[in-house]
mmCIF file of C-alpha atoms in Angstrom:
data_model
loop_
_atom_site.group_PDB
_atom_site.id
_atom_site.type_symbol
_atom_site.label_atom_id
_atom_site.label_comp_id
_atom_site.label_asym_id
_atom_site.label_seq_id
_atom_site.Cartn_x
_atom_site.Cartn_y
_atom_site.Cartn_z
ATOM 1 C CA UNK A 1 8.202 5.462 11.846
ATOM 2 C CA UNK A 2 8.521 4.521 8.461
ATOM 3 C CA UNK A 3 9.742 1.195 7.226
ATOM 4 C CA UNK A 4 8.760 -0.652 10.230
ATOM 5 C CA UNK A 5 8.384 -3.992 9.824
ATOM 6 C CA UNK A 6 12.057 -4.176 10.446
ATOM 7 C CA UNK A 7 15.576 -3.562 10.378
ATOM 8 C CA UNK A 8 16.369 -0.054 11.582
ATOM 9 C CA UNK A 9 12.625 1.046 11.036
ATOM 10 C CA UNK A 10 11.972 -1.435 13.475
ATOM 11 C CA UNK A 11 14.715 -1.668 15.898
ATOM 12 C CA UNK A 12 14.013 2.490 16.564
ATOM 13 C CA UNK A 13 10.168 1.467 16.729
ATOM 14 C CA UNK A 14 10.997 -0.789 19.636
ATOM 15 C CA UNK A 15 13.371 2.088 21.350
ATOM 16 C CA UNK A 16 11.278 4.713 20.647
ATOM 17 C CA UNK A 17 8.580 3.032 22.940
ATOM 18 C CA UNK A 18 11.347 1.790 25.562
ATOM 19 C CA UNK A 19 11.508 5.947 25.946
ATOM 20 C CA UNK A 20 7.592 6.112 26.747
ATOM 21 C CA UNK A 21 6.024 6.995 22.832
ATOM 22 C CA UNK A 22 3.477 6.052 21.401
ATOM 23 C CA UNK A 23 4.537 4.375 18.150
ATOM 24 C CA UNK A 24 2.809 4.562 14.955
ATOM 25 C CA UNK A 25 4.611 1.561 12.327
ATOM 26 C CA UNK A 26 4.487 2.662 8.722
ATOM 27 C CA UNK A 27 4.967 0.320 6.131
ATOM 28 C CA UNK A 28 3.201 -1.060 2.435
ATOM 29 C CA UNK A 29 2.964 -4.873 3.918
ATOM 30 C CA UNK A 30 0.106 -5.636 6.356
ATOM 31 C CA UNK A 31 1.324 -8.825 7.535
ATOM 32 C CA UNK A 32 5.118 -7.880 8.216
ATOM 33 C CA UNK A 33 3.598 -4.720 9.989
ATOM 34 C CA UNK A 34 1.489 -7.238 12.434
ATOM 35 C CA UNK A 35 4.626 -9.512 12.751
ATOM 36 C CA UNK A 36 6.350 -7.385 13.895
ATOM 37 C CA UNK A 37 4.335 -5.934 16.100
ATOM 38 C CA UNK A 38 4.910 -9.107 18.505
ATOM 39 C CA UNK A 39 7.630 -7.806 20.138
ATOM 40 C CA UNK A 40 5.658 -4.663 21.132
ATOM 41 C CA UNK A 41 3.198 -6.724 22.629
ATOM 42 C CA UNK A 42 5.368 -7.788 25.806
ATOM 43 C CA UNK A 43 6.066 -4.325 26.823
ATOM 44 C CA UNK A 44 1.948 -3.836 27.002
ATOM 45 C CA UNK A 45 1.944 -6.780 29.515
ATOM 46 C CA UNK A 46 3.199 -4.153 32.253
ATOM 47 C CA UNK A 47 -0.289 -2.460 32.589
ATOM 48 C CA UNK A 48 -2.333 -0.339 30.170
ATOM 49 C CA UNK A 49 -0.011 2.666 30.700
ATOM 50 C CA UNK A 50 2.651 1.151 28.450
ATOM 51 C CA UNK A 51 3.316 3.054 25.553
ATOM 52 C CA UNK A 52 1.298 1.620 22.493
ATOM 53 C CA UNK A 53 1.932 0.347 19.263
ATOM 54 C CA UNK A 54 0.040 0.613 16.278
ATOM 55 C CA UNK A 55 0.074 0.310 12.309
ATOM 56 C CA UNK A 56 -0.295 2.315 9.226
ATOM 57 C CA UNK A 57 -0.278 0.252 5.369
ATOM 58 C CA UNK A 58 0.640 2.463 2.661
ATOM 59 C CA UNK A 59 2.912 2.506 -0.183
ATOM 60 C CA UNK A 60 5.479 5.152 -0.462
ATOM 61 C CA UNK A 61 5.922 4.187 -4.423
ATOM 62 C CA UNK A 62 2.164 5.568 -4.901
ATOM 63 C CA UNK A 63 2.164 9.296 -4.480
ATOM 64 C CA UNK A 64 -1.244 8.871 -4.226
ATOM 65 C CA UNK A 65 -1.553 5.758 -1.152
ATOM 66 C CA UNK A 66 1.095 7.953 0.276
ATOM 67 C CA UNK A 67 -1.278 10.782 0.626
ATOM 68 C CA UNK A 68 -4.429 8.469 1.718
ATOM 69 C CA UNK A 69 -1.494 7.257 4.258
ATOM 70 C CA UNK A 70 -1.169 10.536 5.596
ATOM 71 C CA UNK A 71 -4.415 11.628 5.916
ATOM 72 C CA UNK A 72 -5.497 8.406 8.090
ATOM 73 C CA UNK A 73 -2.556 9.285 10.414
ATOM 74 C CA UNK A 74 -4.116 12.689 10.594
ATOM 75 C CA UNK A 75 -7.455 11.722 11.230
ATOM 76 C CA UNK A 76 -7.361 12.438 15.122
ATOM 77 C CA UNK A 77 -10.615 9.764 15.460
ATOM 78 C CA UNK A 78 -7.832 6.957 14.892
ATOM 79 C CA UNK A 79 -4.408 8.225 15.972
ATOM 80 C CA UNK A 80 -3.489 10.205 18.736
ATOM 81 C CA UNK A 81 -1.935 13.892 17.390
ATOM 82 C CA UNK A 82 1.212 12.944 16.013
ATOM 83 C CA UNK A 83 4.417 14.742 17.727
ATOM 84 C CA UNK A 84 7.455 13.404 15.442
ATOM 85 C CA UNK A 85 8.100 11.600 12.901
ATOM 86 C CA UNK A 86 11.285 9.250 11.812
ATOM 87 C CA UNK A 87 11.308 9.031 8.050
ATOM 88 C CA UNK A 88 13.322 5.912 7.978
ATOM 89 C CA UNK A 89 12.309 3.978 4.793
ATOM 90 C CA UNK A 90 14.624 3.794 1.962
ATOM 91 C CA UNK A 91 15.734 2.081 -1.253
ATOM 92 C CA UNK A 92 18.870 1.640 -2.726
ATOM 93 C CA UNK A 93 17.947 0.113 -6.475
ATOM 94 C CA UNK A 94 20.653 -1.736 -8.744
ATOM 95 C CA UNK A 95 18.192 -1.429 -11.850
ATOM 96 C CA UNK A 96 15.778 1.174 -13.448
ATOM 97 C CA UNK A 97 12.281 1.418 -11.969
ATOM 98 C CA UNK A 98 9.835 3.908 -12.729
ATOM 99 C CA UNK A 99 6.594 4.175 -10.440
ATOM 100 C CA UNK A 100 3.368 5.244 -11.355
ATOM 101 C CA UNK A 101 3.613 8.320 -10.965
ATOM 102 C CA UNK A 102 7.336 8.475 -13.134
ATOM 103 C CA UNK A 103 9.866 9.231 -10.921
ATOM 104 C CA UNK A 104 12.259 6.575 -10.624
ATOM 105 C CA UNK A 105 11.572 4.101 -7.582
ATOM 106 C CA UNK A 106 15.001 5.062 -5.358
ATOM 107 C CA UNK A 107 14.380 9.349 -5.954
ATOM 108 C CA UNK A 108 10.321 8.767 -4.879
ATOM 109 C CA UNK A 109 11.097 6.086 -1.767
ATOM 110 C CA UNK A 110 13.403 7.775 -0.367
ATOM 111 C CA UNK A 111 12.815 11.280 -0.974
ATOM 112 C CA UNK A 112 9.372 12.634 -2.847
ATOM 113 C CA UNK A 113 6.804 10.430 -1.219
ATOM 114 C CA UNK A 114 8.570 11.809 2.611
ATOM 115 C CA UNK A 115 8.531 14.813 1.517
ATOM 116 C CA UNK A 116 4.676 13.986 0.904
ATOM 117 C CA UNK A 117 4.132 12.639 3.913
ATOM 118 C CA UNK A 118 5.763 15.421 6.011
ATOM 119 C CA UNK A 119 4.187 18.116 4.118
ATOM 120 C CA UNK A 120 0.601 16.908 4.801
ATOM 121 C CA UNK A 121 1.534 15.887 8.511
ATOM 122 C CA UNK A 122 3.478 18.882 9.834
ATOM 123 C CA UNK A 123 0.471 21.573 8.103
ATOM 124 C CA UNK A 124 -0.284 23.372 10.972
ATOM 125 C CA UNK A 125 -4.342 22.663 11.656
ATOM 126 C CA UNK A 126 -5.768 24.971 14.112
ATOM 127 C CA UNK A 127 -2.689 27.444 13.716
ATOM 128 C CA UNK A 128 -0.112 25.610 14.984
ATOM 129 C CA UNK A 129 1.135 21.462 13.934
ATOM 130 C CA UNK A 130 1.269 18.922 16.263
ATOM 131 C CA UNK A 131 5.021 17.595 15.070
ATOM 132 C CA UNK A 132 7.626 18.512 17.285
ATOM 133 C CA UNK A 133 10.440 16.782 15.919
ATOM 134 C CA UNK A 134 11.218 15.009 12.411
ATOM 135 C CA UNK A 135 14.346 12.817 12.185
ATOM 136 C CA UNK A 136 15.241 12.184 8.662
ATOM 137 C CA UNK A 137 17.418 9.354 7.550
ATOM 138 C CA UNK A 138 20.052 9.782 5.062
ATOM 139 C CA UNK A 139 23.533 8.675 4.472
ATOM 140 C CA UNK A 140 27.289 10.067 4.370
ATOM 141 C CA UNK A 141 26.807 8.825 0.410
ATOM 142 C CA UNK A 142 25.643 12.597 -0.251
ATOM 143 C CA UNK A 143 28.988 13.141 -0.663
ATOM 144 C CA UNK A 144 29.366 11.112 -3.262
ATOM 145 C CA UNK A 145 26.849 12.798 -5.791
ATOM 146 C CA UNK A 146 28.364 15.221 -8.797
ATOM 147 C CA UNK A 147 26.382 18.228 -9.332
ATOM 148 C CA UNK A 148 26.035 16.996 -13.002
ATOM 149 C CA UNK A 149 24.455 13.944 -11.812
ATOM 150 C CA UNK A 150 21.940 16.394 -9.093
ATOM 151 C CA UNK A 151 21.047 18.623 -11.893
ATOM 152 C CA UNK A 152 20.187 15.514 -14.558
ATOM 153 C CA UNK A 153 18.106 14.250 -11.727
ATOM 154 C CA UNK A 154 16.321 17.137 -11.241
ATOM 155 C CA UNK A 155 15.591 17.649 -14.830
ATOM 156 C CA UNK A 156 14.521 14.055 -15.610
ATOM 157 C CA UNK A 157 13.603 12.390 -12.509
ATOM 158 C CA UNK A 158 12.734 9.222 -14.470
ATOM 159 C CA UNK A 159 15.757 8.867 -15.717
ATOM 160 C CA UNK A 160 14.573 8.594 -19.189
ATOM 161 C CA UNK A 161 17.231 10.288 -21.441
ATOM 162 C CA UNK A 162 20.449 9.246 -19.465
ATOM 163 C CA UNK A 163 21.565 5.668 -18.446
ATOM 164 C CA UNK A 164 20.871 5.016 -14.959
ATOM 165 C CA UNK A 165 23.977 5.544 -12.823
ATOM 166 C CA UNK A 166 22.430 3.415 -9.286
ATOM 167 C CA UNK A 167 25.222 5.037 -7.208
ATOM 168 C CA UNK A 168 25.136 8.280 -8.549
ATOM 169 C CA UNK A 169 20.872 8.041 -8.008
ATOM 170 C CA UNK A 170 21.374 7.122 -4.309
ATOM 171 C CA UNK A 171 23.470 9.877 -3.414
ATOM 172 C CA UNK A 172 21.525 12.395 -4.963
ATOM 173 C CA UNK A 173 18.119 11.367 -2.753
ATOM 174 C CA UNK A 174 20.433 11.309 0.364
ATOM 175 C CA UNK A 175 21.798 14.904 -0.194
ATOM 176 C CA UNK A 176 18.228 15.890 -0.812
ATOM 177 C CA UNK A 177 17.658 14.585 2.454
ATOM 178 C CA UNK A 178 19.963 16.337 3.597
ATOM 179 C CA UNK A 179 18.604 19.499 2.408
ATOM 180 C CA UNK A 180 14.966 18.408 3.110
ATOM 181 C CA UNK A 181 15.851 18.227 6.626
ATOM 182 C CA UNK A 182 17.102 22.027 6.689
ATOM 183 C CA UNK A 183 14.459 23.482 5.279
ATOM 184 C CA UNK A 184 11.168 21.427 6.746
ATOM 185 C CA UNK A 185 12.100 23.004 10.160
ATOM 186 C CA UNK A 186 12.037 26.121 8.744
ATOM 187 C CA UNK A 187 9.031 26.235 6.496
ATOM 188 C CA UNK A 188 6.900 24.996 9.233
ATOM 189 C CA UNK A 189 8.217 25.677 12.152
ATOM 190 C CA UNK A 190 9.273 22.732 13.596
ATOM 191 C CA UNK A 191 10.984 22.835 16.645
ATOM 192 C CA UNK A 192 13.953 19.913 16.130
ATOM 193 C CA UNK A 193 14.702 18.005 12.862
ATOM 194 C CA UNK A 194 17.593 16.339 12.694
ATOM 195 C CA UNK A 195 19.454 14.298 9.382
ATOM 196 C CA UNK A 196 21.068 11.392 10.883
ATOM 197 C CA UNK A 197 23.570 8.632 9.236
ATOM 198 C CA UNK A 198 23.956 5.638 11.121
ATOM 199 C CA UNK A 199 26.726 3.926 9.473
ATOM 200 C CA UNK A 200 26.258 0.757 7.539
ATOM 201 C CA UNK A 201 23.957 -1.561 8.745
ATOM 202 C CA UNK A 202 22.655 -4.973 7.414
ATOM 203 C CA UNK A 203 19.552 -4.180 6.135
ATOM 204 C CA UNK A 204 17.698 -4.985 3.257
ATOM 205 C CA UNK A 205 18.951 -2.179 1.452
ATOM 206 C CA UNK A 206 21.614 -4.157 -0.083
ATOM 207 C CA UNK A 207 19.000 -7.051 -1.391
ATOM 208 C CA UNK A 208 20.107 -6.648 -4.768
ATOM 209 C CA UNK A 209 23.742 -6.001 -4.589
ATOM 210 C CA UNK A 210 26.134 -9.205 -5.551
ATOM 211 C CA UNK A 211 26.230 -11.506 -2.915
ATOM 212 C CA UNK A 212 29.781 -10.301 -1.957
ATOM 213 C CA UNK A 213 28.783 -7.179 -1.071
ATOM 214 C CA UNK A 214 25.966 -8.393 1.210
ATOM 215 C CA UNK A 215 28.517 -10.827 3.193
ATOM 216 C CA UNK A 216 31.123 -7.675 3.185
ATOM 217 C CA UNK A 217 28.099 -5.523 4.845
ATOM 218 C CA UNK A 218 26.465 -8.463 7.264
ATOM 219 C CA UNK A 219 30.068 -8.936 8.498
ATOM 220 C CA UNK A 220 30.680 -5.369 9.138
ATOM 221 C CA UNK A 221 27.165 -3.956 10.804
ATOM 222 C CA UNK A 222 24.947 -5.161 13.498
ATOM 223 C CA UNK A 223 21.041 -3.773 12.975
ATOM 224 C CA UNK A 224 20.222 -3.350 16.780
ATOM 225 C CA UNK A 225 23.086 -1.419 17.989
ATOM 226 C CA UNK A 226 22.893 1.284 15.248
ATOM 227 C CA UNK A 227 19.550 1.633 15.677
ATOM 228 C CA UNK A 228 19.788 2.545 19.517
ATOM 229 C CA UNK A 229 22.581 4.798 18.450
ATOM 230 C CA UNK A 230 20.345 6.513 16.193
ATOM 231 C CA UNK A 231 17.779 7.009 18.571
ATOM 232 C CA UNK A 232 19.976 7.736 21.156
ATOM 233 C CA UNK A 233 21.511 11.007 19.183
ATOM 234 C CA UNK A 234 17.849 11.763 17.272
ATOM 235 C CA UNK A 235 16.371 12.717 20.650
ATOM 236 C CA UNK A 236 19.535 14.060 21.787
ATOM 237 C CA UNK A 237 20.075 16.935 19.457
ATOM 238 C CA UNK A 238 18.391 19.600 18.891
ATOM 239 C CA UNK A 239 20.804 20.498 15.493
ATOM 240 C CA UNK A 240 20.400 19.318 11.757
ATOM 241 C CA UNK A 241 22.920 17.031 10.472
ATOM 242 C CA UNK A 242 24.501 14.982 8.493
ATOM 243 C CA UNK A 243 20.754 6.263 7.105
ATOM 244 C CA UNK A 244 21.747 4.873 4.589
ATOM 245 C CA UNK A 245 18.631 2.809 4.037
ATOM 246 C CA UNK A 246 15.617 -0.287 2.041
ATOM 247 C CA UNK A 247 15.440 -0.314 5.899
ATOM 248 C CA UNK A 248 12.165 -2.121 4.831
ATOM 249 C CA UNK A 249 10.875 -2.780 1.506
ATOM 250 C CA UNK A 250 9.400 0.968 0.617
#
């Protein structure tokens, strides 16, 4: 699970194992992933068949950590074969940031460095891949995208000629999540992937919105619930379709 060390990352994390998996927690910040591991920790106290809990650090704004991320959760002497993933981390950026590896920060979070990741993990080694599901997270903000605005993204994905348009950015990763989740099911023959929105929930996604916005969303969400929602209809369906998400920072 990406974006683990909380909000919906998190929350799913904690259902996820509630439902008897393993859970791998994904996220750039050691300490936060440790924290909030605590939780997890009580469920273990049942006896040493309780699902497990463990971490992963690495940075989804390095293409390159990403991939060093991805082949640690490969390497079968320190994970167990992973079976699904839930590509939860996202960003929602009010400003221009371009990562090392010049793609703007919201287009490689939330899009590229998944992509990455599910490339590398759903390879099939020994003629056949060990992921049996992906659940991707995106957002009914697809909609919201003009095909001008998908085709300057595509063309300059550092935003670099154009002035950055943060709403029109968003909706263009979430309708390539959209499409992502179509075709990774297909290329690799995955047996389930699913795109899921789960309404808006009080995350840190909206960390740099005004402050009125964040009260507007805080008084309209509740983390927890939407989570076990998600979960709930990720393991349910067997069909692609149409989070919003920073579920965590990146």
């Amino acid at each position: 699970v990406t974006g683990a060390s909380g909000g919906i990352g998190l929350e799913a994390a904690k259902e996820l194992r509630a439902l008897g998996f393993d859970v791998v927690l994904c996220g750039r910040d050691a300490a936060k992933l440790e924290a909030a591991g605590g939780p997890s920790r009580d469920l273990d106290a049942t006896g040493a068949s309780s699902p497990r809990a463990e971490t992963a650090v690495f940075d989804l704004l390095s293409l390159t950590d990403t991939a060093r991320g991805a082949r640690e959760l490969a390497d079968r002497s320190r994970y167990p074969p992973v079976a699904g993933l839930v590509l939860n981390a996202g960003a929602w950026p009010t400003f221009l940031e371009v990562t090392e590896d010049d793609l703007e920060a919201g287009l490689q979070t939330n899009h590229v460095a998944h992509f990455l990741l599910a490339r590398e993990l759903c390879q099939p080694r020994n003629g056949t891949s060990s992921i049996r599901a992906v659940a991707t997270l995106t957002s009914s903000a697809h909609a919201a995208v003009s095909t001008r605005s998908l085709r300057a993204l595509l063309d300059d994905p550092a935003w670099s000629a154009a002035a950055f348009d943060a709403g029109q950015a968003y909706a263009a990763t979430k309708l390539l999540n959209l499409l992502f989740a179509r075709e990774v099911g297909r290329r690799f023959g995955i047996p389930k992937s699913v795109a899921v929105h789960p309404g808006v929930v009080a995350t840190n996604l909206f960390r740099d919105f005004p402050a009125a916005v964040r009260a507007t969303v805080c008084a309209a969400a509740h983390c927890a619930g939407s989570a076990r929602r998600f979960v709930t209809n990720a393991t349910a369906s067997g069909n692609a379709r149409g989070g919003s998400g920073t579920r965590e920072e990146p």
